[in-house]
XYZ file of C-alpha atoms in Angstrom:
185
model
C -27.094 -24.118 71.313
C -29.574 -24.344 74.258
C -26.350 -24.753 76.382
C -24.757 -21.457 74.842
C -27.752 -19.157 76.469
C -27.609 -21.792 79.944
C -31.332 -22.534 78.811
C -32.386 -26.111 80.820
C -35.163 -27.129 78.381
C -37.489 -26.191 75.483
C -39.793 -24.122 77.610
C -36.589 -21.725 78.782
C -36.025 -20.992 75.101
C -40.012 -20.073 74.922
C -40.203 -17.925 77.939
C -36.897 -16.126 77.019
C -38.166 -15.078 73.232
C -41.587 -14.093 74.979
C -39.620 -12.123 77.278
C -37.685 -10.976 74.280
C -41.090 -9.713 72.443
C -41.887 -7.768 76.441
C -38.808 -6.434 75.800
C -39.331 -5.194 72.494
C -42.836 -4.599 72.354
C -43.391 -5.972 69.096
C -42.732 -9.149 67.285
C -39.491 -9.128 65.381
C -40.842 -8.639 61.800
C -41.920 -5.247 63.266
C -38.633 -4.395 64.537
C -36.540 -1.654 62.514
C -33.218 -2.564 62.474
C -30.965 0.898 61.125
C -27.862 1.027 58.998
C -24.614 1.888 60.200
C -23.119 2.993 56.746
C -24.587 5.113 54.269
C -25.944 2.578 52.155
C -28.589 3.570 50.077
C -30.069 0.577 49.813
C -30.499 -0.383 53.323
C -31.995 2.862 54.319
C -34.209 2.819 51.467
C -35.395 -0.410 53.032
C -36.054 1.631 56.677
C -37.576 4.116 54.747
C -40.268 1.571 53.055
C -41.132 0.334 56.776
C -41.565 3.773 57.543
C -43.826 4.193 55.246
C -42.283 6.064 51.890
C -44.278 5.559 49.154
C -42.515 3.826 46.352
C -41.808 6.495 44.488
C -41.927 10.482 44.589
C -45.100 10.853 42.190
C -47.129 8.227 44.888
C -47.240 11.063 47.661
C -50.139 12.747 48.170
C -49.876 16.417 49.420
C -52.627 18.483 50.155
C -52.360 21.787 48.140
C -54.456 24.746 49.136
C -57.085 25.750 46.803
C -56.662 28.303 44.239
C -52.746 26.916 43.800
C -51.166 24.821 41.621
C -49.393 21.432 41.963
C -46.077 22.703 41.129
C -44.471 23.178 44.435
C -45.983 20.006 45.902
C -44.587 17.861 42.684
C -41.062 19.616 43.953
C -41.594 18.771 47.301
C -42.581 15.554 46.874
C -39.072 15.133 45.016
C -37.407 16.341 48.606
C -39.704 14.326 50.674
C -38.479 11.232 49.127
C -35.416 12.108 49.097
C -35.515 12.378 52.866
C -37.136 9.714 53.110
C -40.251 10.961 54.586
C -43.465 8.840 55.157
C -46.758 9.919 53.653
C -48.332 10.443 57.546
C -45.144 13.223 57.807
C -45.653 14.614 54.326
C -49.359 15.558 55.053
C -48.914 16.893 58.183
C -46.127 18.769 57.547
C -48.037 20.317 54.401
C -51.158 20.594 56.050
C -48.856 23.106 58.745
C -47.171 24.620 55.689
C -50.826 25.804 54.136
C -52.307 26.657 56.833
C -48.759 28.914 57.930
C -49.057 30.690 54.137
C -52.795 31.383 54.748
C -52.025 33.234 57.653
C -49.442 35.005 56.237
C -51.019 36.021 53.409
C -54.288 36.963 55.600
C -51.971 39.081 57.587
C -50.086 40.822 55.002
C -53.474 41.709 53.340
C -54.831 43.071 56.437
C -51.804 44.904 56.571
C -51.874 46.574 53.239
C -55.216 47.302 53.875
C -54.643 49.576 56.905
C -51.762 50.815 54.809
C -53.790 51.934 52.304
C -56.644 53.593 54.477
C -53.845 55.290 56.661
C -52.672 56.591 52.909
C -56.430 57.334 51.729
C -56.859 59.535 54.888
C -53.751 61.157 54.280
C -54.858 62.493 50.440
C -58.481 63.577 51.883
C -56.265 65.527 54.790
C -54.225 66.968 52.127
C -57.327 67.229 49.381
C -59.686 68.782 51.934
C -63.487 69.818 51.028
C -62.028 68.881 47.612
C -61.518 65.044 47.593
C -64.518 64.011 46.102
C -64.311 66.146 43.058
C -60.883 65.158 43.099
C -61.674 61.281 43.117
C -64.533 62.018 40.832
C -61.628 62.876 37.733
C -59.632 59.819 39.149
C -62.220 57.887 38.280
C -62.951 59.797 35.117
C -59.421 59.276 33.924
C -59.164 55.535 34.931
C -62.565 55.082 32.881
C -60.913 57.440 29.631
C -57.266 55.533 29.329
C -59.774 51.896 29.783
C -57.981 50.982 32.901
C -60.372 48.205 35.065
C -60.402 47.313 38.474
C -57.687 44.793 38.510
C -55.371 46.932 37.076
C -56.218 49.975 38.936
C -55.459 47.386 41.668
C -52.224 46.349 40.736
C -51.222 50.384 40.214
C -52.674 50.656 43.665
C -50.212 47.707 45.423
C -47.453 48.975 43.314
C -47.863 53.079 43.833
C -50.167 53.043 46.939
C -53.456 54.406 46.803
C -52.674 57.728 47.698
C -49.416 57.608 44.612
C -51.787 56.133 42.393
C -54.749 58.431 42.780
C -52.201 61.530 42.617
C -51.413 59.879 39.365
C -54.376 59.625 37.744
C -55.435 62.861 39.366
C -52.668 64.741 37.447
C -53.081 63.316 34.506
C -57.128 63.655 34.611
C -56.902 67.065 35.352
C -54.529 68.023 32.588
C -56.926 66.315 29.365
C -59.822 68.240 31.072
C -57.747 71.422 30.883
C -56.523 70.424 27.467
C -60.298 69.527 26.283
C -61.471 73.492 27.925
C -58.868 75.097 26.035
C -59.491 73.374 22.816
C -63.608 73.996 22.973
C -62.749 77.827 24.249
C -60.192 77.721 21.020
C -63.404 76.886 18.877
């Protein structure tokens, strides 16, 4: 066998597998060797080296607070799939959350100039009479029992300016009903 690689002794062989490991750069427990089929197996074996965790449920993904651990339990299920090892996964979710907290901080800063551009719009088109005006709003949110998240929520889905029309109209209408009805007693 010596003969086959033209090796003259013992110390050849020696310097040629230390040359081998230059080569390399690591010994060859270290080295990765990868599949040339599909076989599951055998890439499930690069993957482990890689460092995939043994199973889906054994990642551990960073999930921003105030969420749940539904999506990452999901994406866990694709990560292992792919094979991905746990140094990708975090990283990878730690750009995700941080991505989504920007978006949502910009889509809330958004809405919020949306909503003063459409406040300013109802005092232009209220005048000398928007506080009076925003004084039933508030009179008819308090009378139908409506609180501040769900004023909120008619706010996102009306805009401010829809929403206070809204509750303006109908405000204004009981406290012309309730005149009437005392000046019909």
């Amino acid at each position: 066998m010596i003969m086959d690689r033209q090796w003259k002794n013992p110390a050849d062989l020696l310097k040629s597998y230390a040359n081998l490991e230059k080569l390399t750069g690591v010994p060859a427990d270290q080295i990765i060797k990868l599949p040339k089929t599909n076989d599951q197996a055998a890439w499930n074996e690069v993957y482990s080296k890689l460092g995939r965790p043994e199973s889906a449920d054994k990642y551990t993904i960073p999930v921003p607070e105030g969420q749940t651990a539904e999506f990452a339990k999901q994406a866990a299920e694709w990560f292992y799939e792919a094979g991905m090892p746990q140094s990708a996964v975090t990283k990878l979710a730690e750009k995700w959350n941080g991505f989504m907290a920007d978006q949502q901080k910009m889509t809330m800063e958004k809405q919020a100039q949306e909503f003063q551009i459409q406040v300013n719009d109802l005092k232009k088109t209220w005048g000398h009479e928007f506080d009076q005006r925003a004084a039933v709003v508030d009179r008819a949110a308090e009378s139908f029992g409506i609180n501040e998240q769900q004023l909120s929520s008619l706010k996102s889905a009306l805009g401010p300016k829809g929403a206070m029309e809204l509750l303006y109209n109908i405000g204004s209408k009981i406290a012309l009903e309730s005149t009437q009805r005392s000046e019909e007693h």
